[in-house]
């Protein structure tokens, strides 16, 4: 969206500084808050945090071709600067204004796990019906959400955003900017428990997404996972409390019913979905129950929009899982192939159990199964209990080799019987070389999963994929 300086200054409640061309026109789709990544023609938002003041980088941004900077100060007296009281609030105000001018259908998604995959899958599906805009990457917080809103494509009839949180009140602030016409809760898991008194409070925090659902052609829609925790006592009542009358459920107990799923020898998941007694079947490139739920959710979105379900399923079937989020690859090592299930983007207990269950559903066909499990994070005082619970799941699985990475992974390995091969590593240092030189064998099926930054097991996946992905 393009603005003349006067209008932009008004939206931001700012003051021009450093000498600005009054006829300057800027494009809000070209916003940037990281001067290291700034490209010519972009607007630089100099954000302030407890670690640094972005105003220090205004000169660098201008040298790279920024047309304008939005900042709380102008220490180098740079030209083309708008001064504001709070640069983050200015970014949020701009994102909110751009959203208010958008006339397409907006979908907002939240959940404890898989938000990015859900968003990407729904956007992929909607693209079969019309131009679709969706938020970049996992930008789903107080900075990423307004950034993505600023970049809205006004030529796209559909827009899809994800919203994340780890404290109560955060979704409320995000949904006030996004103002979805359709709000969805895909699941509820006990994550970020260190910030909540009890599990149920997380459901209330997620239900904040229903607070600012706005009408589109007189319709306000909520989509809820019927199998989620607290669906009947929190999620549905909270949606109704906000006056949303059109509530669509999906899942094994849902209106959009997940009837069955099964992984075949080609590592595809056959999914059976039923709507009003009519059966639909498709083959999903994602693995297991988690992706079957994702497909069912996407079908629920198509149903809510009155789209052709067969066409929607055809589009869903062509969606490939994202890197680090269940993507399956064949990797060639020393003249032989292994199957890599890269689920290394994050690791929390429920997702860990899903991943192990999915690994168990893959036909062995004589191959070994290896689980490289990194420590889990953001589970507070339950760390030992949760790691042991994952170990117990692995203990009764058909996994042959368990490699635990990180101090807490010892709790996992404690639960594994001696009939399986157990390997403990304090960290990933040297593990990649050990994998390719002595551990991995032809036809191995390898799952990699763990907390992203604290376990760093994603680096193993990246290195394996860098050797020889097919």
CSV table of C-alpha atoms in Angstrom, one decimal:
chain,number,residue,atom,x,y,z
A,1,UNK,CA,0.0,0.0,0.0
A,2,UNK,CA,1.4,3.4,-1.0
A,3,UNK,CA,1.3,6.5,1.1
A,4,UNK,CA,2.3,10.1,0.7
A,5,UNK,CA,4.5,11.4,3.6
A,6,UNK,CA,1.7,13.5,5.2
A,7,UNK,CA,-0.7,10.5,5.4
A,8,UNK,CA,2.0,8.2,6.7
A,9,UNK,CA,3.1,10.7,9.4
A,10,UNK,CA,-0.6,11.0,10.5
A,11,UNK,CA,-1.0,7.2,10.8
A,12,UNK,CA,2.2,6.9,12.9
A,13,UNK,CA,1.5,10.1,15.0
A,14,UNK,CA,5.0,11.1,14.0
A,15,UNK,CA,7.1,14.2,13.2
A,16,UNK,CA,9.3,14.6,10.1
A,17,UNK,CA,12.9,15.1,10.9
A,18,UNK,CA,16.2,15.6,9.1
A,19,UNK,CA,14.6,17.1,6.0
A,20,UNK,CA,12.1,15.1,4.0
A,21,UNK,CA,10.7,15.6,0.5
A,22,UNK,CA,7.0,16.4,1.2
A,23,UNK,CA,6.1,14.7,-2.0
A,24,UNK,CA,7.8,11.4,-1.0
A,25,UNK,CA,5.6,8.3,-1.6
A,26,UNK,CA,6.5,5.1,0.2
A,27,UNK,CA,5.2,1.5,-0.2
A,28,UNK,CA,4.4,-0.3,3.0
A,29,UNK,CA,5.0,-3.6,1.4
A,30,UNK,CA,8.7,-2.7,1.6
A,31,UNK,CA,9.2,-2.5,5.3
A,32,UNK,CA,12.2,-3.8,7.2
A,33,UNK,CA,13.3,-3.9,10.9
A,34,UNK,CA,16.7,-5.5,10.4
A,35,UNK,CA,19.2,-3.2,8.8
A,36,UNK,CA,21.4,-6.1,7.9
A,37,UNK,CA,18.8,-7.5,5.6
A,38,UNK,CA,17.5,-4.1,4.2
A,39,UNK,CA,17.2,-3.7,0.5
A,40,UNK,CA,17.0,-0.6,-1.6
A,41,UNK,CA,13.7,1.2,-1.5
A,42,UNK,CA,12.6,-0.1,1.9
A,43,UNK,CA,11.3,1.7,5.0
A,44,UNK,CA,13.5,1.0,8.0
A,45,UNK,CA,11.7,0.7,11.4
A,46,UNK,CA,14.4,1.3,14.0
A,47,UNK,CA,13.0,-0.8,16.8
A,48,UNK,CA,14.1,-0.4,20.4
A,49,UNK,CA,14.7,-3.3,22.8
A,50,UNK,CA,16.4,-3.9,26.0
A,51,UNK,CA,19.4,-5.1,24.0
A,52,UNK,CA,19.8,-2.3,21.5
A,53,UNK,CA,18.4,0.8,19.9
A,54,UNK,CA,17.7,0.5,16.2
A,55,UNK,CA,18.3,4.2,15.7
A,56,UNK,CA,22.0,3.5,15.8
A,57,UNK,CA,21.6,1.8,12.4
A,58,UNK,CA,19.7,4.5,10.6
A,59,UNK,CA,22.8,5.7,8.7
A,60,UNK,CA,23.7,2.1,7.7
A,61,UNK,CA,20.1,1.7,6.4
A,62,UNK,CA,20.2,4.8,4.4
A,63,UNK,CA,23.5,3.8,2.8
A,64,UNK,CA,21.9,0.6,1.7
A,65,UNK,CA,19.1,2.5,0.0
A,66,UNK,CA,16.3,2.9,2.6
A,67,UNK,CA,13.9,5.7,1.5
A,68,UNK,CA,12.7,6.4,5.0
A,69,UNK,CA,13.4,5.6,8.6
A,70,UNK,CA,10.9,5.4,11.5
A,71,UNK,CA,12.6,6.0,14.8
A,72,UNK,CA,12.4,7.3,18.3
A,73,UNK,CA,15.6,9.4,17.8
A,74,UNK,CA,17.9,10.5,15.0
A,75,UNK,CA,21.4,10.5,16.6
A,76,UNK,CA,23.2,11.1,13.2
A,77,UNK,CA,20.8,13.8,12.0
A,78,UNK,CA,20.0,11.6,9.0
A,79,UNK,CA,17.6,12.8,6.3
A,80,UNK,CA,14.2,11.2,5.6
A,81,UNK,CA,13.4,10.3,9.2
A,82,UNK,CA,10.0,10.3,11.0
A,83,UNK,CA,10.3,10.5,14.7
A,84,UNK,CA,7.8,8.6,16.8
A,85,UNK,CA,7.3,8.0,20.6
A,86,UNK,CA,7.5,4.3,20.2
A,87,UNK,CA,8.8,2.7,17.0
A,88,UNK,CA,7.2,-0.7,17.7
A,89,UNK,CA,3.8,0.8,18.3
A,90,UNK,CA,4.3,2.8,15.1
A,91,UNK,CA,4.9,-0.5,13.2
A,92,UNK,CA,1.8,-2.0,14.8
A,93,UNK,CA,-0.3,1.1,14.0
A,94,UNK,CA,0.8,0.9,10.3
A,95,UNK,CA,0.0,-2.8,10.1
A,96,UNK,CA,-3.4,-2.3,11.7
A,97,UNK,CA,-4.2,0.6,9.3
A,98,UNK,CA,-3.2,-1.4,6.2
A,99,UNK,CA,-5.4,-4.3,7.4
A,100,UNK,CA,-8.3,-1.9,7.8
A,101,UNK,CA,-8.1,-1.0,4.1
A,102,UNK,CA,-7.9,-4.7,2.9
A,103,UNK,CA,-11.2,-6.0,1.5
A,104,UNK,CA,-10.4,-9.6,1.1
A,105,UNK,CA,-11.1,-12.6,3.4
A,106,UNK,CA,-8.7,-12.9,6.3
A,107,UNK,CA,-8.0,-16.2,8.1
A,108,UNK,CA,-6.3,-16.2,11.5
A,109,UNK,CA,-4.8,-19.4,12.9
A,110,UNK,CA,-3.4,-20.2,16.4
A,111,UNK,CA,-2.6,-23.4,18.2
A,112,UNK,CA,0.1,-24.8,20.5
A,113,UNK,CA,1.9,-26.7,17.7
A,114,UNK,CA,2.1,-26.7,13.9
A,115,UNK,CA,0.8,-23.1,13.3
A,116,UNK,CA,3.2,-22.4,10.4
A,117,UNK,CA,2.5,-25.7,8.7
A,118,UNK,CA,-1.3,-25.1,9.1
A,119,UNK,CA,-0.9,-21.6,7.6
A,120,UNK,CA,1.2,-22.7,4.7
A,121,UNK,CA,-1.1,-25.6,3.9
A,122,UNK,CA,-4.2,-23.5,4.0
A,123,UNK,CA,-2.5,-20.9,1.8
A,124,UNK,CA,-1.4,-23.5,-0.6
A,125,UNK,CA,-4.9,-24.9,-0.8
A,126,UNK,CA,-6.5,-21.5,-1.3
A,127,UNK,CA,-4.0,-20.6,-4.1
A,128,UNK,CA,-5.8,-23.2,-6.2
A,129,UNK,CA,-8.9,-20.9,-6.0
A,130,UNK,CA,-7.4,-17.5,-6.2
A,131,UNK,CA,-4.4,-15.3,-5.4
A,132,UNK,CA,-3.5,-15.8,-1.8
A,133,UNK,CA,-1.3,-13.8,0.6
A,134,UNK,CA,0.2,-15.4,3.7
A,135,UNK,CA,2.5,-14.2,6.4
A,136,UNK,CA,6.2,-14.8,6.0
A,137,UNK,CA,7.8,-17.7,7.9
A,138,UNK,CA,7.0,-18.1,11.6
A,139,UNK,CA,6.6,-14.3,12.0
A,140,UNK,CA,3.6,-14.6,14.4
A,141,UNK,CA,4.4,-12.3,17.3
A,142,UNK,CA,4.1,-8.6,18.2
A,143,UNK,CA,6.8,-7.7,15.6
A,144,UNK,CA,6.2,-10.3,12.9
A,145,UNK,CA,2.5,-9.8,12.7
A,146,UNK,CA,2.4,-6.1,11.9
A,147,UNK,CA,5.3,-6.6,9.6
A,148,UNK,CA,3.3,-9.2,7.6
A,149,UNK,CA,0.2,-7.0,7.7
A,150,UNK,CA,2.2,-4.1,6.2
A,151,UNK,CA,3.0,-6.3,3.3
A,152,UNK,CA,-0.6,-7.4,2.5
A,153,UNK,CA,-1.3,-7.9,-1.2
A,154,UNK,CA,-4.5,-6.0,-2.0
A,155,UNK,CA,-4.9,-8.0,-5.3
A,156,UNK,CA,-5.3,-11.3,-3.3
A,157,UNK,CA,-8.8,-12.2,-2.3
A,158,UNK,CA,-7.5,-14.4,0.5
A,159,UNK,CA,-5.0,-13.7,3.3
A,160,UNK,CA,-3.8,-16.1,6.0
A,161,UNK,CA,-2.0,-15.3,9.2
A,162,UNK,CA,-0.7,-17.3,12.2
A,163,UNK,CA,-0.6,-15.9,15.8
A,164,UNK,CA,1.6,-17.2,18.6
A,165,UNK,CA,1.9,-16.6,22.3
A,166,UNK,CA,3.6,-17.7,25.4
A,167,UNK,CA,1.7,-15.4,27.8
A,168,UNK,CA,-1.9,-14.6,28.4
A,169,UNK,CA,-3.0,-11.4,26.5
A,170,UNK,CA,-0.6,-11.8,23.6
A,171,UNK,CA,-3.1,-13.3,21.2
A,172,UNK,CA,-5.6,-10.6,22.2
A,173,UNK,CA,-3.1,-7.9,21.0
A,174,UNK,CA,-2.3,-9.7,17.8
A,175,UNK,CA,-5.9,-10.4,16.8
A,176,UNK,CA,-6.7,-6.7,17.4
A,177,UNK,CA,-4.3,-6.0,14.4
A,178,UNK,CA,-5.2,-9.0,12.2
A,179,UNK,CA,-9.0,-8.7,12.6
A,180,UNK,CA,-9.8,-12.1,11.0
A,181,UNK,CA,-13.1,-13.0,9.4
A,182,UNK,CA,-12.4,-16.6,10.3
A,183,UNK,CA,-10.5,-17.6,13.4
A,184,UNK,CA,-9.1,-21.1,14.0
A,185,UNK,CA,-7.7,-23.0,17.0
A,186,UNK,CA,-5.9,-26.1,15.7
A,187,UNK,CA,-4.8,-27.7,19.0
A,188,UNK,CA,-4.1,-27.1,22.7
A,189,UNK,CA,-1.0,-28.6,24.4
A,190,UNK,CA,0.6,-27.8,27.7
A,191,UNK,CA,3.4,-25.6,26.4
A,192,UNK,CA,4.9,-22.5,28.1
A,193,UNK,CA,3.5,-23.9,31.4
A,194,UNK,CA,6.0,-21.8,33.3
A,195,UNK,CA,3.9,-18.8,32.5
A,196,UNK,CA,0.5,-20.3,33.4
A,197,UNK,CA,-1.0,-21.5,36.7
A,198,UNK,CA,-2.7,-24.5,35.0
A,199,UNK,CA,-3.2,-26.1,31.6
A,200,UNK,CA,-6.7,-24.8,31.2
A,201,UNK,CA,-5.3,-21.2,31.2
A,202,UNK,CA,-3.5,-21.9,27.9
A,203,UNK,CA,-6.9,-22.7,26.3
A,204,UNK,CA,-8.3,-19.4,27.5
A,205,UNK,CA,-5.2,-17.6,26.1
A,206,UNK,CA,-5.6,-19.3,22.7
A,207,UNK,CA,-9.4,-18.5,22.7
A,208,UNK,CA,-8.4,-14.8,22.7
A,209,UNK,CA,-8.3,-15.2,18.9
A,210,UNK,CA,-12.1,-15.1,18.9
A,211,UNK,CA,-12.2,-11.6,20.5
A,212,UNK,CA,-11.9,-9.5,17.3
A,213,UNK,CA,-13.4,-11.7,14.5
A,214,UNK,CA,-15.0,-9.2,12.1
A,215,UNK,CA,-17.8,-9.8,9.6
A,216,UNK,CA,-17.2,-10.6,6.0
A,217,UNK,CA,-20.5,-10.4,4.1
A,218,UNK,CA,-22.2,-10.7,7.5
A,219,UNK,CA,-20.3,-13.9,8.4
A,220,UNK,CA,-18.0,-14.4,11.4
A,221,UNK,CA,-16.6,-17.9,11.5
A,222,UNK,CA,-14.7,-20.0,14.1
A,223,UNK,CA,-13.0,-23.3,13.3
A,224,UNK,CA,-12.1,-25.5,16.2
A,225,UNK,CA,-10.4,-28.9,16.6
A,226,UNK,CA,-13.1,-31.0,18.1
A,227,UNK,CA,-10.5,-33.3,19.7
A,228,UNK,CA,-8.5,-30.5,21.4
A,229,UNK,CA,-8.2,-30.2,25.1
A,230,UNK,CA,-10.9,-28.0,26.7
A,231,UNK,CA,-12.9,-27.7,23.5
A,232,UNK,CA,-16.3,-28.0,25.2
A,233,UNK,CA,-15.6,-26.0,28.3
A,234,UNK,CA,-13.4,-23.3,27.0
A,235,UNK,CA,-13.0,-23.0,23.2
A,236,UNK,CA,-16.5,-23.3,22.0
A,237,UNK,CA,-18.0,-21.3,24.9
A,238,UNK,CA,-15.5,-18.5,24.4
A,239,UNK,CA,-16.3,-18.3,20.7
A,240,UNK,CA,-20.0,-18.1,21.5
A,241,UNK,CA,-19.3,-15.5,24.1
A,242,UNK,CA,-17.8,-13.3,21.4
A,243,UNK,CA,-21.0,-13.6,19.4
A,244,UNK,CA,-19.7,-16.0,16.8
A,245,UNK,CA,-22.6,-18.1,15.7
A,246,UNK,CA,-20.9,-20.1,12.8
A,247,UNK,CA,-18.7,-22.6,14.5
A,248,UNK,CA,-17.2,-25.4,12.4
A,249,UNK,CA,-15.4,-28.3,14.1
A,250,UNK,CA,-12.9,-30.8,12.6
A,251,UNK,CA,-11.2,-33.9,13.7
A,252,UNK,CA,-12.2,-37.4,14.7
A,253,UNK,CA,-15.3,-36.0,16.6
A,254,UNK,CA,-15.8,-33.1,14.3
A,255,UNK,CA,-18.3,-31.9,11.7
A,256,UNK,CA,-15.5,-32.2,9.2
A,257,UNK,CA,-14.6,-35.7,10.3
A,258,UNK,CA,-11.2,-37.4,10.1
A,259,UNK,CA,-12.3,-41.0,9.6
A,260,UNK,CA,-9.0,-42.8,9.0
A,261,UNK,CA,-5.3,-42.4,8.0
A,262,UNK,CA,-2.5,-44.8,7.2
A,263,UNK,CA,1.1,-44.4,6.0
A,264,UNK,CA,2.0,-46.5,3.0
A,265,UNK,CA,5.3,-47.9,1.9
A,266,UNK,CA,6.0,-44.8,-0.2
A,267,UNK,CA,5.8,-42.6,2.9
A,268,UNK,CA,2.5,-41.0,2.0
A,269,UNK,CA,-0.4,-40.8,4.3
A,270,UNK,CA,-3.8,-41.9,3.0
A,271,UNK,CA,-6.5,-39.8,4.6
A,272,UNK,CA,-10.2,-40.4,4.7
A,273,UNK,CA,-12.5,-37.4,5.5
A,274,UNK,CA,-16.2,-37.4,5.8
A,275,UNK,CA,-18.6,-34.4,5.5
A,276,UNK,CA,-22.3,-34.7,6.0
A,277,UNK,CA,-22.0,-38.5,5.3
A,278,UNK,CA,-20.0,-38.0,2.1
A,279,UNK,CA,-16.6,-39.7,2.0
A,280,UNK,CA,-13.4,-38.2,0.5
A,281,UNK,CA,-10.0,-39.8,0.2
A,282,UNK,CA,-6.6,-38.4,-0.7
A,283,UNK,CA,-2.9,-39.1,-0.3
A,284,UNK,CA,-1.0,-36.6,1.8
A,285,UNK,CA,2.8,-36.0,1.3
A,286,UNK,CA,3.0,-35.4,5.1
A,287,UNK,CA,3.4,-38.3,7.5
A,288,UNK,CA,0.9,-39.5,10.1
A,289,UNK,CA,-1.8,-38.2,12.3
A,290,UNK,CA,-0.5,-34.7,12.6
A,291,UNK,CA,-0.7,-34.2,8.9
A,292,UNK,CA,-4.0,-35.9,8.6
A,293,UNK,CA,-5.3,-33.3,11.1
A,294,UNK,CA,-3.8,-30.5,9.0
A,295,UNK,CA,-5.5,-31.8,5.9
A,296,UNK,CA,-8.8,-32.1,7.7
A,297,UNK,CA,-8.4,-28.5,9.0
A,298,UNK,CA,-7.7,-27.2,5.5
A,299,UNK,CA,-10.8,-29.0,4.3
A,300,UNK,CA,-12.7,-27.3,7.1
A,301,UNK,CA,-11.5,-23.9,5.8
A,302,UNK,CA,-12.6,-24.9,2.2
A,303,UNK,CA,-16.0,-26.0,3.6
A,304,UNK,CA,-16.4,-22.7,5.4
A,305,UNK,CA,-15.7,-20.7,2.2
A,306,UNK,CA,-18.0,-22.9,0.1
A,307,UNK,CA,-15.2,-24.1,-2.1
A,308,UNK,CA,-15.1,-27.3,-4.1
A,309,UNK,CA,-13.9,-30.0,-1.7
A,310,UNK,CA,-12.5,-32.3,-4.4
A,311,UNK,CA,-10.4,-29.4,-5.9
A,312,UNK,CA,-9.3,-28.5,-2.4
A,313,UNK,CA,-8.1,-32.0,-1.6
A,314,UNK,CA,-6.2,-32.1,-4.9
A,315,UNK,CA,-4.3,-29.0,-3.9
A,316,UNK,CA,-3.7,-30.3,-0.4
A,317,UNK,CA,-2.3,-33.5,-1.8
A,318,UNK,CA,0.4,-31.5,-3.6
A,319,UNK,CA,1.6,-29.7,-0.4
A,320,UNK,CA,5.1,-30.8,0.8
A,321,UNK,CA,5.9,-30.5,4.5
A,322,UNK,CA,8.2,-27.7,5.4
A,323,UNK,CA,11.9,-28.0,6.2
A,324,UNK,CA,12.3,-29.1,9.8
A,325,UNK,CA,8.5,-29.8,10.1
A,326,UNK,CA,8.2,-33.4,9.1
A,327,UNK,CA,9.8,-33.2,5.6
A,328,UNK,CA,10.8,-36.6,4.2
A,329,UNK,CA,13.9,-36.9,2.1
A,330,UNK,CA,16.0,-39.7,0.7
A,331,UNK,CA,19.7,-39.0,1.5
A,332,UNK,CA,22.6,-40.8,-0.2
A,333,UNK,CA,25.6,-41.5,2.1
A,334,UNK,CA,28.7,-43.4,1.0
A,335,UNK,CA,26.8,-45.1,-1.9
A,336,UNK,CA,23.7,-46.1,0.1
A,337,UNK,CA,20.4,-44.4,0.8
A,338,UNK,CA,18.6,-43.6,4.1
A,339,UNK,CA,15.2,-42.0,4.6
A,340,UNK,CA,15.3,-38.9,6.7
A,341,UNK,CA,12.3,-37.6,8.6
A,342,UNK,CA,13.3,-34.0,9.4
A,343,UNK,CA,11.1,-32.8,12.2
A,344,UNK,CA,13.8,-30.9,13.9
A,345,UNK,CA,12.3,-27.4,14.0
A,346,UNK,CA,11.1,-27.7,17.6
A,347,UNK,CA,10.5,-30.3,20.3
A,348,UNK,CA,7.8,-30.3,23.0
A,349,UNK,CA,6.4,-33.3,24.6
A,350,UNK,CA,3.1,-33.7,22.7
A,351,UNK,CA,4.8,-33.1,19.3
A,352,UNK,CA,7.6,-35.5,20.3
A,353,UNK,CA,5.1,-38.3,21.0
A,354,UNK,CA,3.3,-37.6,17.7
A,355,UNK,CA,6.6,-37.8,15.9
A,356,UNK,CA,7.6,-41.1,17.5
A,357,UNK,CA,4.1,-42.5,16.8
A,358,UNK,CA,4.5,-41.4,13.2
A,359,UNK,CA,7.9,-43.1,12.9
A,360,UNK,CA,6.2,-46.3,14.2
A,361,UNK,CA,3.6,-46.2,11.5
A,362,UNK,CA,6.2,-46.2,8.7
A,363,UNK,CA,6.6,-49.7,7.3
A,364,UNK,CA,10.0,-51.1,8.2
A,365,UNK,CA,10.5,-53.4,5.2
A,366,UNK,CA,13.6,-54.8,7.0
A,367,UNK,CA,15.1,-51.4,7.7
A,368,UNK,CA,16.3,-50.1,11.1
A,369,UNK,CA,14.6,-47.1,12.7
A,370,UNK,CA,16.8,-44.5,14.4
A,371,UNK,CA,15.4,-41.7,16.6
A,372,UNK,CA,17.8,-38.8,17.2
A,373,UNK,CA,16.1,-37.0,20.0
A,374,UNK,CA,17.3,-33.6,21.4
A,375,UNK,CA,16.3,-32.2,24.7
A,376,UNK,CA,12.9,-30.5,25.1
A,377,UNK,CA,12.5,-26.9,26.2
A,378,UNK,CA,9.9,-24.6,27.8
A,379,UNK,CA,8.5,-27.3,30.0
A,380,UNK,CA,9.7,-25.8,33.3
A,381,UNK,CA,9.7,-28.0,36.4
A,382,UNK,CA,8.2,-30.9,34.5
A,383,UNK,CA,11.4,-31.4,32.5
A,384,UNK,CA,12.4,-34.8,34.1
A,385,UNK,CA,8.9,-36.1,34.0
A,386,UNK,CA,8.3,-35.2,30.4
A,387,UNK,CA,11.6,-36.5,29.2
A,388,UNK,CA,11.0,-39.8,30.9
A,389,UNK,CA,7.5,-40.0,29.4
A,390,UNK,CA,9.1,-39.7,25.9
A,391,UNK,CA,11.5,-42.4,26.9
A,392,UNK,CA,8.6,-44.7,27.8
A,393,UNK,CA,7.0,-44.1,24.4
A,394,UNK,CA,10.3,-45.0,22.7
A,395,UNK,CA,10.7,-48.0,24.9
A,396,UNK,CA,7.6,-49.7,23.5
A,397,UNK,CA,8.1,-48.5,19.9
A,398,UNK,CA,9.8,-50.4,17.1
A,399,UNK,CA,12.7,-47.9,17.1
A,400,UNK,CA,16.0,-49.8,17.1
A,401,UNK,CA,18.5,-47.0,18.0
A,402,UNK,CA,17.9,-44.0,20.2
A,403,UNK,CA,20.4,-41.2,20.3
A,404,UNK,CA,19.7,-38.7,23.0
A,405,UNK,CA,21.3,-35.2,22.8
A,406,UNK,CA,21.5,-32.8,25.7
A,407,UNK,CA,21.7,-33.3,29.5
A,408,UNK,CA,18.0,-33.9,29.9
A,409,UNK,CA,18.1,-36.6,27.3
A,410,UNK,CA,19.6,-38.9,29.9
A,411,UNK,CA,16.1,-39.2,31.4
A,412,UNK,CA,14.9,-40.5,28.0
A,413,UNK,CA,17.6,-43.1,27.7
A,414,UNK,CA,17.0,-44.3,31.3
A,415,UNK,CA,13.6,-45.6,30.2
A,416,UNK,CA,14.9,-47.4,27.1
A,417,UNK,CA,15.5,-51.2,27.5
A,418,UNK,CA,18.8,-52.7,26.8
A,419,UNK,CA,17.3,-54.6,23.8
A,420,UNK,CA,17.7,-51.3,21.9
A,421,UNK,CA,20.9,-49.5,21.1
A,422,UNK,CA,21.2,-46.4,23.3
A,423,UNK,CA,23.7,-43.5,22.6
A,424,UNK,CA,24.0,-40.4,24.8
A,425,UNK,CA,25.6,-37.2,23.6
A,426,UNK,CA,26.0,-34.1,25.8
A,427,UNK,CA,25.7,-32.0,22.6
A,428,UNK,CA,25.9,-32.5,18.8
A,429,UNK,CA,29.6,-31.9,18.6
A,430,UNK,CA,31.1,-34.7,16.5
A,431,UNK,CA,27.8,-36.5,16.2
A,432,UNK,CA,27.4,-35.8,12.5
A,433,UNK,CA,30.8,-37.4,11.7
A,434,UNK,CA,29.9,-40.4,13.8
A,435,UNK,CA,26.6,-40.8,12.1
A,436,UNK,CA,28.0,-40.9,8.6
A,437,UNK,CA,31.1,-42.9,9.4
A,438,UNK,CA,29.9,-45.6,11.7
A,439,UNK,CA,26.2,-45.4,12.8
A,440,UNK,CA,24.1,-45.1,9.7
A,441,UNK,CA,23.5,-48.2,7.5
A,442,UNK,CA,21.7,-48.7,4.2
A,443,UNK,CA,17.9,-48.2,4.3
A,444,UNK,CA,17.9,-46.7,7.8
A,445,UNK,CA,14.8,-44.6,8.6
A,446,UNK,CA,16.0,-41.7,10.7
A,447,UNK,CA,13.9,-39.3,12.7
A,448,UNK,CA,15.5,-36.1,14.0
A,449,UNK,CA,13.5,-34.0,16.6
A,450,UNK,CA,14.3,-31.7,19.5
A,451,UNK,CA,14.2,-28.2,20.8
A,452,UNK,CA,15.5,-26.0,18.1
A,453,UNK,CA,18.2,-23.8,19.7
A,454,UNK,CA,18.9,-25.6,22.9
A,455,UNK,CA,19.5,-29.0,21.3
A,456,UNK,CA,20.6,-27.9,17.9
A,457,UNK,CA,19.7,-31.3,16.4
A,458,UNK,CA,18.4,-29.4,13.3
A,459,UNK,CA,22.0,-28.8,12.4
A,460,UNK,CA,22.4,-32.6,11.9
A,461,UNK,CA,19.4,-32.6,9.6
A,462,UNK,CA,20.9,-29.7,7.6
A,463,UNK,CA,24.2,-31.4,7.2
A,464,UNK,CA,22.6,-34.7,6.1
A,465,UNK,CA,20.5,-32.9,3.6
A,466,UNK,CA,23.5,-31.1,2.4
A,467,UNK,CA,25.3,-34.3,1.5
A,468,UNK,CA,23.0,-35.8,-1.0
A,469,UNK,CA,19.3,-35.2,-1.0
A,470,UNK,CA,17.2,-36.8,-3.6
